[in-house]
mmCIF file of C-alpha atoms in Angstrom:
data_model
loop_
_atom_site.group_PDB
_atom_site.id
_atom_site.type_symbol
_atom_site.label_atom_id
_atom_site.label_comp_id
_atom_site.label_asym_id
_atom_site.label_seq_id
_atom_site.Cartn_x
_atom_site.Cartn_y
_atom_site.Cartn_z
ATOM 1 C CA UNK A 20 -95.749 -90.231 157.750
ATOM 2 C CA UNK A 21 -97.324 -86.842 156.832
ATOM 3 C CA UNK A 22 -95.128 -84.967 154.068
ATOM 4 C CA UNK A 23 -93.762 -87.958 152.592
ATOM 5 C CA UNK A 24 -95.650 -89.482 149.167
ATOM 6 C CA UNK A 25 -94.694 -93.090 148.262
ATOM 7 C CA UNK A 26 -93.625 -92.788 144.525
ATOM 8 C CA UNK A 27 -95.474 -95.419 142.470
ATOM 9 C CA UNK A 28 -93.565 -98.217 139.946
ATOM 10 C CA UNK A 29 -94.002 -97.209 136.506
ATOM 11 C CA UNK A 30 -95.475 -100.107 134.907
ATOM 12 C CA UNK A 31 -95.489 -101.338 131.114
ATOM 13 C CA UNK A 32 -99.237 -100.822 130.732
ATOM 14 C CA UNK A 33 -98.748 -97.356 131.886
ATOM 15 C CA UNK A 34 -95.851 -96.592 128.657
ATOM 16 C CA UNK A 35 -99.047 -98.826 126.668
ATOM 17 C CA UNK A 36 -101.301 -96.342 127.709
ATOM 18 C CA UNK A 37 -99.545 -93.064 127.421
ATOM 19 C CA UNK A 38 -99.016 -94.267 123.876
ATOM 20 C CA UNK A 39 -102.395 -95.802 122.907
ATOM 21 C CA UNK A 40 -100.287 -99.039 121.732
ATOM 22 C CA UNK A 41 -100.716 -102.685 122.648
ATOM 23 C CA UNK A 42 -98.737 -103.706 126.181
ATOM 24 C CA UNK A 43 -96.819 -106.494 123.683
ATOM 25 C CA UNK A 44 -95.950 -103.437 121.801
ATOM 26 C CA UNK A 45 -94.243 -102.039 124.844
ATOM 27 C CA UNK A 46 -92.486 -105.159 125.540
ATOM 28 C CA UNK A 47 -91.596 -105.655 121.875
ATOM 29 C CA UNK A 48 -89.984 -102.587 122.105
ATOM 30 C CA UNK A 49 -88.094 -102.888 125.019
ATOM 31 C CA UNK A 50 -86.657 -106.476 123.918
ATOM 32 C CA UNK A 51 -85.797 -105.616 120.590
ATOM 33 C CA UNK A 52 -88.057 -108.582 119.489
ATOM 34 C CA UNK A 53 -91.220 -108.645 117.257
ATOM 35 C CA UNK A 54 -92.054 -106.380 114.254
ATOM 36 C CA UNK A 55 -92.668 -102.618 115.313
ATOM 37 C CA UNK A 56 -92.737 -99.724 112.742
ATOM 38 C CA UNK A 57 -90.116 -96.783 113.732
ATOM 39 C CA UNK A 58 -92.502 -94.137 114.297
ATOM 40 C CA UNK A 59 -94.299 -96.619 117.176
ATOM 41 C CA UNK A 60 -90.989 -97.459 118.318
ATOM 42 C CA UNK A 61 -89.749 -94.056 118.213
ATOM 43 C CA UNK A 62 -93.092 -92.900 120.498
ATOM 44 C CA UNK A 63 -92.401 -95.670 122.795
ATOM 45 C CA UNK A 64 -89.052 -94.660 123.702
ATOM 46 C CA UNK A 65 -90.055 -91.316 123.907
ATOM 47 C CA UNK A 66 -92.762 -92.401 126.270
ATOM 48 C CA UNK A 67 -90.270 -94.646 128.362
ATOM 49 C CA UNK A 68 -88.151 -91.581 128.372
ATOM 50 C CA UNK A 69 -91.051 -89.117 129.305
ATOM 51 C CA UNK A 70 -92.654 -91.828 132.387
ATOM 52 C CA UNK A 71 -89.036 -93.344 133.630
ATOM 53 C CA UNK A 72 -90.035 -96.257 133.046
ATOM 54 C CA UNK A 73 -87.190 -99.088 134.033
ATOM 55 C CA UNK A 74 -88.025 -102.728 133.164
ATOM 56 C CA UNK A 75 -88.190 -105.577 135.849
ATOM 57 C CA UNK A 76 -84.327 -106.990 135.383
ATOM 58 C CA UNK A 77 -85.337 -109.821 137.940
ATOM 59 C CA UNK A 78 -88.597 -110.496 136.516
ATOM 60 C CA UNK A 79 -87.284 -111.225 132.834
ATOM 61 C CA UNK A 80 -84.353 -113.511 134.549
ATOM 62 C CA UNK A 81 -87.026 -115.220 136.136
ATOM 63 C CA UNK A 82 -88.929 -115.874 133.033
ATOM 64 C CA UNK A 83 -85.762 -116.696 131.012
ATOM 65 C CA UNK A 84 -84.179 -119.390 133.449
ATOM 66 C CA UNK A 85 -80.649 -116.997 133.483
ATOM 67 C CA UNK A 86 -79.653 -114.906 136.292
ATOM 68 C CA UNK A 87 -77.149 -112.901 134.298
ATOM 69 C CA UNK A 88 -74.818 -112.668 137.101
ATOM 70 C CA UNK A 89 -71.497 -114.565 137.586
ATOM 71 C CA UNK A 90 -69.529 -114.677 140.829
ATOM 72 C CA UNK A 91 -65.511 -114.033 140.969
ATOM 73 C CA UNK A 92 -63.806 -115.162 144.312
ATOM 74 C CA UNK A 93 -60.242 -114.482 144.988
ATOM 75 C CA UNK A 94 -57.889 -114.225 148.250
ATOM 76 C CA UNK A 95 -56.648 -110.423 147.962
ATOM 77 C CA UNK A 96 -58.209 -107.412 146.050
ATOM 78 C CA UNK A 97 -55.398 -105.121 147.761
ATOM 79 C CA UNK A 98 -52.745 -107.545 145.783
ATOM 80 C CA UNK A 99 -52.045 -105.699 142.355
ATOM 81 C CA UNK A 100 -52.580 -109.373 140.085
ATOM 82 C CA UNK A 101 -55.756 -110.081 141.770
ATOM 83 C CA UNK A 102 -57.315 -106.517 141.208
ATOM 84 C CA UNK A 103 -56.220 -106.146 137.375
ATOM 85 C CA UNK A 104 -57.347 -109.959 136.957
ATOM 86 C CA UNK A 105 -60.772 -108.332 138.425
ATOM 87 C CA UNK A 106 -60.720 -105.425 136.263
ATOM 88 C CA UNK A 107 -60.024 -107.573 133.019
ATOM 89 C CA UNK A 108 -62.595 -109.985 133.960
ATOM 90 C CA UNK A 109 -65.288 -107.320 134.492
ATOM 91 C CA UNK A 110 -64.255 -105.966 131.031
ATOM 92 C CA UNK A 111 -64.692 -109.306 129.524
ATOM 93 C CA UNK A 112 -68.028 -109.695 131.303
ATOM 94 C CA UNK A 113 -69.550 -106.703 130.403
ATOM 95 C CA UNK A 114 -68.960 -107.709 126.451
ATOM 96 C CA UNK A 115 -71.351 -110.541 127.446
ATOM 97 C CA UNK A 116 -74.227 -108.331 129.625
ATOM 98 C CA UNK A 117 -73.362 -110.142 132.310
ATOM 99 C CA UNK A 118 -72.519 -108.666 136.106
ATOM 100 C CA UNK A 119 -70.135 -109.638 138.489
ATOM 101 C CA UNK A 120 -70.261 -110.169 141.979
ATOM 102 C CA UNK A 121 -66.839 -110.116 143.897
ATOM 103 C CA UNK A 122 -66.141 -112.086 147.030
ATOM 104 C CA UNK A 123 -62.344 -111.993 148.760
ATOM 105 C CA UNK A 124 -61.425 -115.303 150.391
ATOM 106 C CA UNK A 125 -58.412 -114.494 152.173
ATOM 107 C CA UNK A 126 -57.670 -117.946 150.843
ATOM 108 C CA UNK A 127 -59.378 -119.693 153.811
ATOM 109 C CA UNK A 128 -60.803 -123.435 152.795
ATOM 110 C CA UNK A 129 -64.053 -123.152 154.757
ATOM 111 C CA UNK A 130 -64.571 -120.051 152.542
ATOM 112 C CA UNK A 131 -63.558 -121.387 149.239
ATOM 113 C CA UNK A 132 -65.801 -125.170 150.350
ATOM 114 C CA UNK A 133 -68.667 -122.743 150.921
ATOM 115 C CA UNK A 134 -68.548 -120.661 147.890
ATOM 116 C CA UNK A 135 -67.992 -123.902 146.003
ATOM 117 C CA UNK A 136 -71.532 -124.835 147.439
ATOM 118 C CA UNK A 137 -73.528 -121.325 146.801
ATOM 119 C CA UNK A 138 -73.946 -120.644 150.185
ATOM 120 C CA UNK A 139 -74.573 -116.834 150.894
ATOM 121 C CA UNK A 140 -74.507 -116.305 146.640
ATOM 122 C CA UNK A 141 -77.322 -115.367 144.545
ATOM 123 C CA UNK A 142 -78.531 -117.277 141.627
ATOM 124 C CA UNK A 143 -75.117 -117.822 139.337
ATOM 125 C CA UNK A 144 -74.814 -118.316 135.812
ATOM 126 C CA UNK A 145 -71.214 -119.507 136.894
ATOM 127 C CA UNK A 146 -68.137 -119.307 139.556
ATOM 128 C CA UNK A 147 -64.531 -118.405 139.106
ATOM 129 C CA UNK A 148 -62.423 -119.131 142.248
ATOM 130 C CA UNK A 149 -58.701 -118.443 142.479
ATOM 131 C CA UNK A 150 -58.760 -121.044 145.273
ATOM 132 C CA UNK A 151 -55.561 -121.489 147.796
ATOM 133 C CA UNK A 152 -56.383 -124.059 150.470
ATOM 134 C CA UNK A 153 -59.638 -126.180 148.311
ATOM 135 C CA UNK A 154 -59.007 -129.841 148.328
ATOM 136 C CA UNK A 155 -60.090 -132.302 145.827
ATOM 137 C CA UNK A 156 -61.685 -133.956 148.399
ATOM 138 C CA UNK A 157 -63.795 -130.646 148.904
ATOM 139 C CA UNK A 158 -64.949 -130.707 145.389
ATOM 140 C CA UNK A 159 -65.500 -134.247 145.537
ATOM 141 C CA UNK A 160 -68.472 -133.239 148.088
ATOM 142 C CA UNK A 161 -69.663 -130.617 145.959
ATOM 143 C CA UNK A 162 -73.237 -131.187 145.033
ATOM 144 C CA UNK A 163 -73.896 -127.037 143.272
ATOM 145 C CA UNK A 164 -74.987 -127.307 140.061
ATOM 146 C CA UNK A 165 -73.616 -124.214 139.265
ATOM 147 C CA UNK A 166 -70.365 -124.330 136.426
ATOM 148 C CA UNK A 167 -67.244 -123.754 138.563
ATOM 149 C CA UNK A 168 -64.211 -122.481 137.023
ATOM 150 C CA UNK A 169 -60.726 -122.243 138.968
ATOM 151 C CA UNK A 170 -57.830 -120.317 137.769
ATOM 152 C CA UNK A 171 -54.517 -119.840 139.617
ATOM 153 C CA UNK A 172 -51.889 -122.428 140.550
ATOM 154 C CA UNK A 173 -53.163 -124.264 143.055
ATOM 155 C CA UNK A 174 -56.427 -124.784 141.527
ATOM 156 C CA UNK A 175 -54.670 -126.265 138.334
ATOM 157 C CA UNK A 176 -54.017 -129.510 140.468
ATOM 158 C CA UNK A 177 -57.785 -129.798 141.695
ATOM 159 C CA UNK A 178 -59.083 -129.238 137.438
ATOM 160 C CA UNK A 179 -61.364 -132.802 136.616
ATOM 161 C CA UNK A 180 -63.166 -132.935 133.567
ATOM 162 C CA UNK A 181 -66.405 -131.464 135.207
ATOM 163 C CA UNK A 182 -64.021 -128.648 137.021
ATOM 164 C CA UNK A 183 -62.197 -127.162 134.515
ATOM 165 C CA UNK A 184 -58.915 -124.653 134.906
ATOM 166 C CA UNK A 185 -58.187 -121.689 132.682
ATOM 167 C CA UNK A 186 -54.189 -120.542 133.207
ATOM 168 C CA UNK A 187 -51.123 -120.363 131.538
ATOM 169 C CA UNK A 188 -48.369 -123.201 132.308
ATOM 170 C CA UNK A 189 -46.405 -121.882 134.855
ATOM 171 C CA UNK A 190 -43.408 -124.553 134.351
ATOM 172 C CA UNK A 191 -42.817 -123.149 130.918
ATOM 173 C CA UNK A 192 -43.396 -119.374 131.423
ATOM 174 C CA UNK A 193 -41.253 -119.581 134.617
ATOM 175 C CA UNK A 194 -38.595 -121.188 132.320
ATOM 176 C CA UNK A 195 -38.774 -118.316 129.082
ATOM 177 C CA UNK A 196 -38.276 -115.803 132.219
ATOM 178 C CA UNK A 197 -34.972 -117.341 133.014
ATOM 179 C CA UNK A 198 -34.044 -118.213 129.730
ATOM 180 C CA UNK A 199 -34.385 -114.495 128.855
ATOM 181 C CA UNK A 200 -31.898 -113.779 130.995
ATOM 182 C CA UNK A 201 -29.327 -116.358 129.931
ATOM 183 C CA UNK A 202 -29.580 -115.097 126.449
ATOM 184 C CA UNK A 203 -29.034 -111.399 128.047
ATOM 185 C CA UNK A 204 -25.397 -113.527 129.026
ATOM 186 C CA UNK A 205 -26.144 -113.905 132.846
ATOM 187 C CA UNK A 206 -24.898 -116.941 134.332
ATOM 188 C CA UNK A 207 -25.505 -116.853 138.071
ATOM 189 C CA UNK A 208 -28.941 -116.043 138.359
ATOM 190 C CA UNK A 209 -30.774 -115.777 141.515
ATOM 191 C CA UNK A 210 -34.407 -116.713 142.492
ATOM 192 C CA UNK A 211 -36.747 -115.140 145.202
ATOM 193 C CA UNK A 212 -40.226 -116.347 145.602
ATOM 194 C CA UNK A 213 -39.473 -119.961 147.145
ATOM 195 C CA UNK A 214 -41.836 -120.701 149.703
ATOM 196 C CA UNK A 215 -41.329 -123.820 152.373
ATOM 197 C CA UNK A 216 -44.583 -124.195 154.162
ATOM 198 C CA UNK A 217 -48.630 -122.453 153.341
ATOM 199 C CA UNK A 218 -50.022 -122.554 149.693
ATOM 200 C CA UNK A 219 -46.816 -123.388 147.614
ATOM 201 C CA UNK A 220 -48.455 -123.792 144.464
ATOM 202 C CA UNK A 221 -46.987 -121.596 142.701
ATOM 203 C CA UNK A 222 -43.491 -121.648 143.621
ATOM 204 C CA UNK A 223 -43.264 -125.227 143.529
ATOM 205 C CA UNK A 224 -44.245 -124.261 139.360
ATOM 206 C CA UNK A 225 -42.375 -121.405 138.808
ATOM 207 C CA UNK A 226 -39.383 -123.506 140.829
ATOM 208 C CA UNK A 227 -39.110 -126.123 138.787
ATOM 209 C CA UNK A 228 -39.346 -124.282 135.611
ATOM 210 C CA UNK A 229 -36.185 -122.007 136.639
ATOM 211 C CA UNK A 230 -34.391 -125.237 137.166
ATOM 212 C CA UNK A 231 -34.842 -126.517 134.236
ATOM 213 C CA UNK A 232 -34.127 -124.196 131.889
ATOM 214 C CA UNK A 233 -30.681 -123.717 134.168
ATOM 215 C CA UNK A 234 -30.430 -127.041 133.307
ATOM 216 C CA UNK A 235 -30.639 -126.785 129.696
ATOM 217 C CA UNK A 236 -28.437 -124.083 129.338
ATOM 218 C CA UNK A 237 -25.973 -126.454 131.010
ATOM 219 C CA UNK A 238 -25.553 -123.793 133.785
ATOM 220 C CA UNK A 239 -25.384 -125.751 137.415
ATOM 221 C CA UNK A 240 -28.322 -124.659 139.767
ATOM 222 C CA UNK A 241 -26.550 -123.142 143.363
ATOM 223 C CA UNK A 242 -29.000 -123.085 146.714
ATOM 224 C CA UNK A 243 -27.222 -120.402 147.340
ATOM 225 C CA UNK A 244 -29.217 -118.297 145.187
ATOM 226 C CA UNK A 245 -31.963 -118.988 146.131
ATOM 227 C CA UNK A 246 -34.790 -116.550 148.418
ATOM 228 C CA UNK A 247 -37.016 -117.721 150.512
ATOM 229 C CA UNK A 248 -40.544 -116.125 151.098
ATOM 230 C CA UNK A 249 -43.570 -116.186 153.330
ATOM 231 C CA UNK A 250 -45.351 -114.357 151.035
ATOM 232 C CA UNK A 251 -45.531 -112.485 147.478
ATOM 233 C CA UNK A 252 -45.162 -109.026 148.635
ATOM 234 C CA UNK A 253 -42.879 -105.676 147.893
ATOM 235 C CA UNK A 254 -41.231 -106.636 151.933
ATOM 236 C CA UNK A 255 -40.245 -110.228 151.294
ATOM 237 C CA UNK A 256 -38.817 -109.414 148.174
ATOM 238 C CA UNK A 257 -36.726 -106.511 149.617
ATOM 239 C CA UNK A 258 -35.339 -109.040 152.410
ATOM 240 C CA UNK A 259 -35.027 -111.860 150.590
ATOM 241 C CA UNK A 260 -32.699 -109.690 148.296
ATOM 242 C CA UNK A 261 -31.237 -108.070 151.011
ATOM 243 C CA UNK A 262 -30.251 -111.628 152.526
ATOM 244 C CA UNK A 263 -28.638 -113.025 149.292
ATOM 245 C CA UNK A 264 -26.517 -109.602 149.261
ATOM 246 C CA UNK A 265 -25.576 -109.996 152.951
ATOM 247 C CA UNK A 266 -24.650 -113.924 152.498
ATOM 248 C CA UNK A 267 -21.916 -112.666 149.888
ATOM 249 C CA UNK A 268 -23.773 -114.581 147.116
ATOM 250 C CA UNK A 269 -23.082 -112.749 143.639
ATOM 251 C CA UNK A 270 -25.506 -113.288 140.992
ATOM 252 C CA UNK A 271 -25.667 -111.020 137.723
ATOM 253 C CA UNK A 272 -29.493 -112.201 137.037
ATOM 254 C CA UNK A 273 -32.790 -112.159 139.197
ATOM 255 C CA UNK A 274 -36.300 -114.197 138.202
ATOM 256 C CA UNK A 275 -38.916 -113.513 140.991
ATOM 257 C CA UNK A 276 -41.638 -114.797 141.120
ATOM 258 C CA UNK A 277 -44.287 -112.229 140.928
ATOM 259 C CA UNK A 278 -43.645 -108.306 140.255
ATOM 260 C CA UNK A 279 -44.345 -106.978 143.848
ATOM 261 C CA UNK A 280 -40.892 -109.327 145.063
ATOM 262 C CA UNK A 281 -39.151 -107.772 141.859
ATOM 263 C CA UNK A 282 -40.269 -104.350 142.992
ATOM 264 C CA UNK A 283 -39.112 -105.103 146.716
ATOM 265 C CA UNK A 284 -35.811 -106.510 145.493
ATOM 266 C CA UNK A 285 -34.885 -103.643 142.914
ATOM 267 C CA UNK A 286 -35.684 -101.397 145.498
ATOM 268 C CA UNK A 287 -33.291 -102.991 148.023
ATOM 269 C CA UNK A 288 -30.647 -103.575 144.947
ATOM 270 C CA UNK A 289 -30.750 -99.640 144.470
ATOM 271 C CA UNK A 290 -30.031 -98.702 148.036
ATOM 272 C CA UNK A 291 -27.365 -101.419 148.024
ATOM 273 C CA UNK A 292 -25.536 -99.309 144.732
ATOM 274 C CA UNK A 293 -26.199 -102.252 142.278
ATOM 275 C CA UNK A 294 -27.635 -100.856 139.261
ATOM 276 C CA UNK A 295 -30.153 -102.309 137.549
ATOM 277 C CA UNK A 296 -30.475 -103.635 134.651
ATOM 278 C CA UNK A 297 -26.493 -102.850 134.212
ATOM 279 C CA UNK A 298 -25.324 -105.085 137.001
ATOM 280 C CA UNK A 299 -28.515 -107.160 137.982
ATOM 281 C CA UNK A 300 -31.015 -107.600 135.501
ATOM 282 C CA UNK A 301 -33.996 -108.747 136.786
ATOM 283 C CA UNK A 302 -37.820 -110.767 135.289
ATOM 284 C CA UNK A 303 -40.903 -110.645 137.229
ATOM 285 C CA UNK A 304 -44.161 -112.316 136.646
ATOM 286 C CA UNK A 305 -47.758 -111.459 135.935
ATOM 287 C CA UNK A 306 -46.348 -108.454 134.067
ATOM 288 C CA UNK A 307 -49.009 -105.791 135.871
ATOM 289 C CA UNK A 308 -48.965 -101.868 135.019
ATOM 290 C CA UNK A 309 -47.090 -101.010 137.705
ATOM 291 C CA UNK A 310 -44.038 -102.615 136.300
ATOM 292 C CA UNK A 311 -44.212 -100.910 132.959
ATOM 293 C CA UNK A 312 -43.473 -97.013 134.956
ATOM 294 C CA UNK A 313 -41.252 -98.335 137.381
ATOM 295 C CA UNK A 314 -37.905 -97.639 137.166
ATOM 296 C CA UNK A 315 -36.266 -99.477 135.377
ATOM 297 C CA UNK A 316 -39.225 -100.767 133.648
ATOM 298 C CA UNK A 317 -39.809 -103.926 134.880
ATOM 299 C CA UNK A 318 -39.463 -107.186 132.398
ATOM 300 C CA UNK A 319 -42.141 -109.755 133.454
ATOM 301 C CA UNK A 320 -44.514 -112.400 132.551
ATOM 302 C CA UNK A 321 -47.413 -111.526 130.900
ATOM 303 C CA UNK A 322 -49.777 -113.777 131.401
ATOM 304 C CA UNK A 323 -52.882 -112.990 128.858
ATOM 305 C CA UNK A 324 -55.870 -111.202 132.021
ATOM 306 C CA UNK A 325 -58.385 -110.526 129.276
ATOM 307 C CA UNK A 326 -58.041 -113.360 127.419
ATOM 308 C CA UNK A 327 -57.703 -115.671 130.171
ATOM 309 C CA UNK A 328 -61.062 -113.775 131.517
ATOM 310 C CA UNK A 329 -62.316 -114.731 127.912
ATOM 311 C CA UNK A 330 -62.115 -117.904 128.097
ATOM 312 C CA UNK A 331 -63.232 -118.500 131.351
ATOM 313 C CA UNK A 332 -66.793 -116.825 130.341
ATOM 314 C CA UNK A 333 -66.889 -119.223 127.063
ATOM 315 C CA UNK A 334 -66.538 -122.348 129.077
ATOM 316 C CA UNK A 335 -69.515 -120.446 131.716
ATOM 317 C CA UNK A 336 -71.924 -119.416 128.791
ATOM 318 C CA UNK A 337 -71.486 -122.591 126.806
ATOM 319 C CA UNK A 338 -69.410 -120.965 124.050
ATOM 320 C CA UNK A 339 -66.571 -123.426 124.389
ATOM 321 C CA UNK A 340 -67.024 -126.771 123.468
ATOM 322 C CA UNK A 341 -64.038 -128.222 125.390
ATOM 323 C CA UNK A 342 -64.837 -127.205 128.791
ATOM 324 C CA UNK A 343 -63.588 -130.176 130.778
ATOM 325 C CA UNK A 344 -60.175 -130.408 132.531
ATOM 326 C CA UNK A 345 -57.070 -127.617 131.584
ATOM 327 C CA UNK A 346 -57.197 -125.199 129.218
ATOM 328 C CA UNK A 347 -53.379 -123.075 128.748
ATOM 329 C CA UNK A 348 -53.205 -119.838 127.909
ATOM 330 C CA UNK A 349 -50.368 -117.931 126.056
ATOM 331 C CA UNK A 350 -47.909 -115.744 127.891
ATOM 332 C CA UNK A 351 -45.268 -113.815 126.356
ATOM 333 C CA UNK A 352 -41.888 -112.282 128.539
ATOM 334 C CA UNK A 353 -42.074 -109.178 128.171
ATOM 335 C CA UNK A 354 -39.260 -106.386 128.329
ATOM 336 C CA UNK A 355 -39.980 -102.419 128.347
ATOM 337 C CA UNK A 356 -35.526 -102.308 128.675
ATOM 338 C CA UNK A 357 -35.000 -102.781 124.878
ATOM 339 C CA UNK A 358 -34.754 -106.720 124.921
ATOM 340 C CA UNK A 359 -37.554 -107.574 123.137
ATOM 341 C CA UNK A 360 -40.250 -110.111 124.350
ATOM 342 C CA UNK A 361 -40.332 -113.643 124.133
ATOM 343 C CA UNK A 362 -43.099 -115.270 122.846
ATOM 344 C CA UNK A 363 -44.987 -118.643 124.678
ATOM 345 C CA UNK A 364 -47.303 -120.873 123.616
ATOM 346 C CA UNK A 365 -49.487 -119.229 120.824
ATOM 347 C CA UNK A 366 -52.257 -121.283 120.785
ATOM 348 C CA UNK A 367 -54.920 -122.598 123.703
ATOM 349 C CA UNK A 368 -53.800 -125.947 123.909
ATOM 350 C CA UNK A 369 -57.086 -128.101 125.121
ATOM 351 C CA UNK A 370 -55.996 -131.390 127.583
ATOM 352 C CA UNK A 371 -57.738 -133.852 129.599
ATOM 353 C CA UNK A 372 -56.242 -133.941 133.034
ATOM 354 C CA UNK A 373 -52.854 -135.562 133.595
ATOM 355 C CA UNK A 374 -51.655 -135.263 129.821
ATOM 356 C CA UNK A 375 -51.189 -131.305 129.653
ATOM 357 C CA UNK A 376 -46.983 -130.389 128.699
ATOM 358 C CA UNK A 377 -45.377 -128.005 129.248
ATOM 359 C CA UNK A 378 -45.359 -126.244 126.103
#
């Protein structure tokens, strides 16, 4: 159309040019490769500077083999865990010049199968799904090339020795949560975050280790004290609370299983009078900022983001050697109330499938 001028590509040969240098100068220069005095280099940049000259990113992945983009897929951005996780891992990323693409699942299968597959997805270096509904027999069918690495609870049960998972052991951390608050002297501690029917992954985890470190403490488990949920959120954590208060069930303790239930249930402790941590103390899990201005300050599970996102991009970039099956990360308990933290496993403990404890 008249008035508009199509704005030509500045091209290497063009900074060559302007310069009156070789184009393999140029590219020298732009690579940091090859032997180039510091005045050349110096007038190249200039030059680059001068002519906006921006070099062909897909071009050089082409010529390389390496796409220098990985893909992270999780159910819920909007769910605190999920976006910090997202922010940690682009941190960890970026120490790597690499780029992330995001995808939400909403934890449907056909979504996670797909993914699993590439369909839709650019050229990968790798993919990290926080899967809720894959099967084994899904990945079983999966015929991408492309390194897949789950995290979360439910895909710690689909990890083979070609599909490795990157997580801490939820059996153990679940237990130091409740053992922190036996050695705080509570003895009838409640539990929200039990879940009946969907993706019970990690409940059935975080379940089990509450149980047994009742057990080991000698203190007898009671159903009474126990919430249900449909799902980890601020409102089934204030009515799961507010149905163990109206059942009559007294408890001087309270492990939930992620922080927005312990934020829903301190919240409907408050307007019930019951002061926490005095009366009720209470441990979440996943230990996200929120926690740490709430008041009280919310003691949690810290479960290791950035080094978990670490990790993940070693076994993706070939830096880690023992890439097969689960890899555990430390966690610690922590407590912003004055009671210390307590530490978990502090070292990666490396397993084949089927022989990883429990720490």
């Amino acid at each position: 159309m008249v008035g508009e001028a199509k704005v030509a590509r500045v091209r290497l040969v063009d900074v060559a040019v302007r310069v009156g240098v070789s184009p393999k100068t140029v590219s020298n220069v732009v690579h940091g490769t090859g032997m180039v005095s510091d005045q050349v280099r110096r007038r190249v940049q200039a030059a680059i500077d001068e002519l906006g000259y921006q070099p062909n990113l897909a071009a050089r992945q082409l010529r390389n083999g390496r796409s220098g983009l990985v893909a992270l897929a999780m159910p819920d951005l909007r769910e605190p865990y999920f976006a910090e996780f997202a922010s940690a891992f682009f941190r960890a990323a970026e120490e790597r010049s690499l780029n992330v693409i995001v995808s939400q699942t909403q934890g449907r299968r056909d979504v996670e199968a797909a993914l699993c597959e590439g369909v839709g997805l650019p050229a990968l270096e790798g993919l990290v799904l926080s899967p809720l509904a894959l099967t084994g027999k899904d990945l079983g069918k999966r015929r991408s090339a492309v390194p897949l690495v789950l995290i979360g609870e439910h895909g710690q049960a689909l990890a083979t020795p070609n599909v490795p998972h990157v997580g801490v052991d939820n059996v153990a951390a679940a237990a130091a949560a409740t053992e922190h608050l036996l050695r705080d002297g509570r003895r009838r501690i409640a539990v929200i975050g039990v879940q009946e029917e969907g993706s019970t992954a990690t409940s059935t985890l975080r379940f089990e280790g509450y149980r047994r470190a009742l057990a080991a403490a000698g203190v007898q488990f009671e159903p009474a004290l126990v919430g249900t949920v449909r799902h980890f959120n601020r409102a089934e954590g204030s009515e799961a609370a507010a149905l163990l208060l109206t059942s009559g069930a007294e408890f001087d303790g309270l492990f939930c299983f992620n922080d927005t239930l312990a934020f829903g249930a301190v919240y409907t402790l408050a307007t019930h009078g019951i002061r926490v941590p005095d009366q009720v103390r209470v441990v979440g899990f996943d230990a996200i900022e929120e926690g740490r201005f709430s008041v009280p300050p919310l003691a949690s599970v810290c479960t290791n983001l950035h080094l978990t996102s670490e990790s993940v991009l070693d076994i993706i970039t070939g830096a880690d050697p023992n890439r097969g099956g689960r890899q555990q990360i430390p966690f610690a308990v922590v407590d912003h109330n004055g009671s210390g933290a307590v530490r978990g496993p502090v070292r990666k403990i490396f397993a084949a499938v089927g022989e990883v404890g429990t720490g």
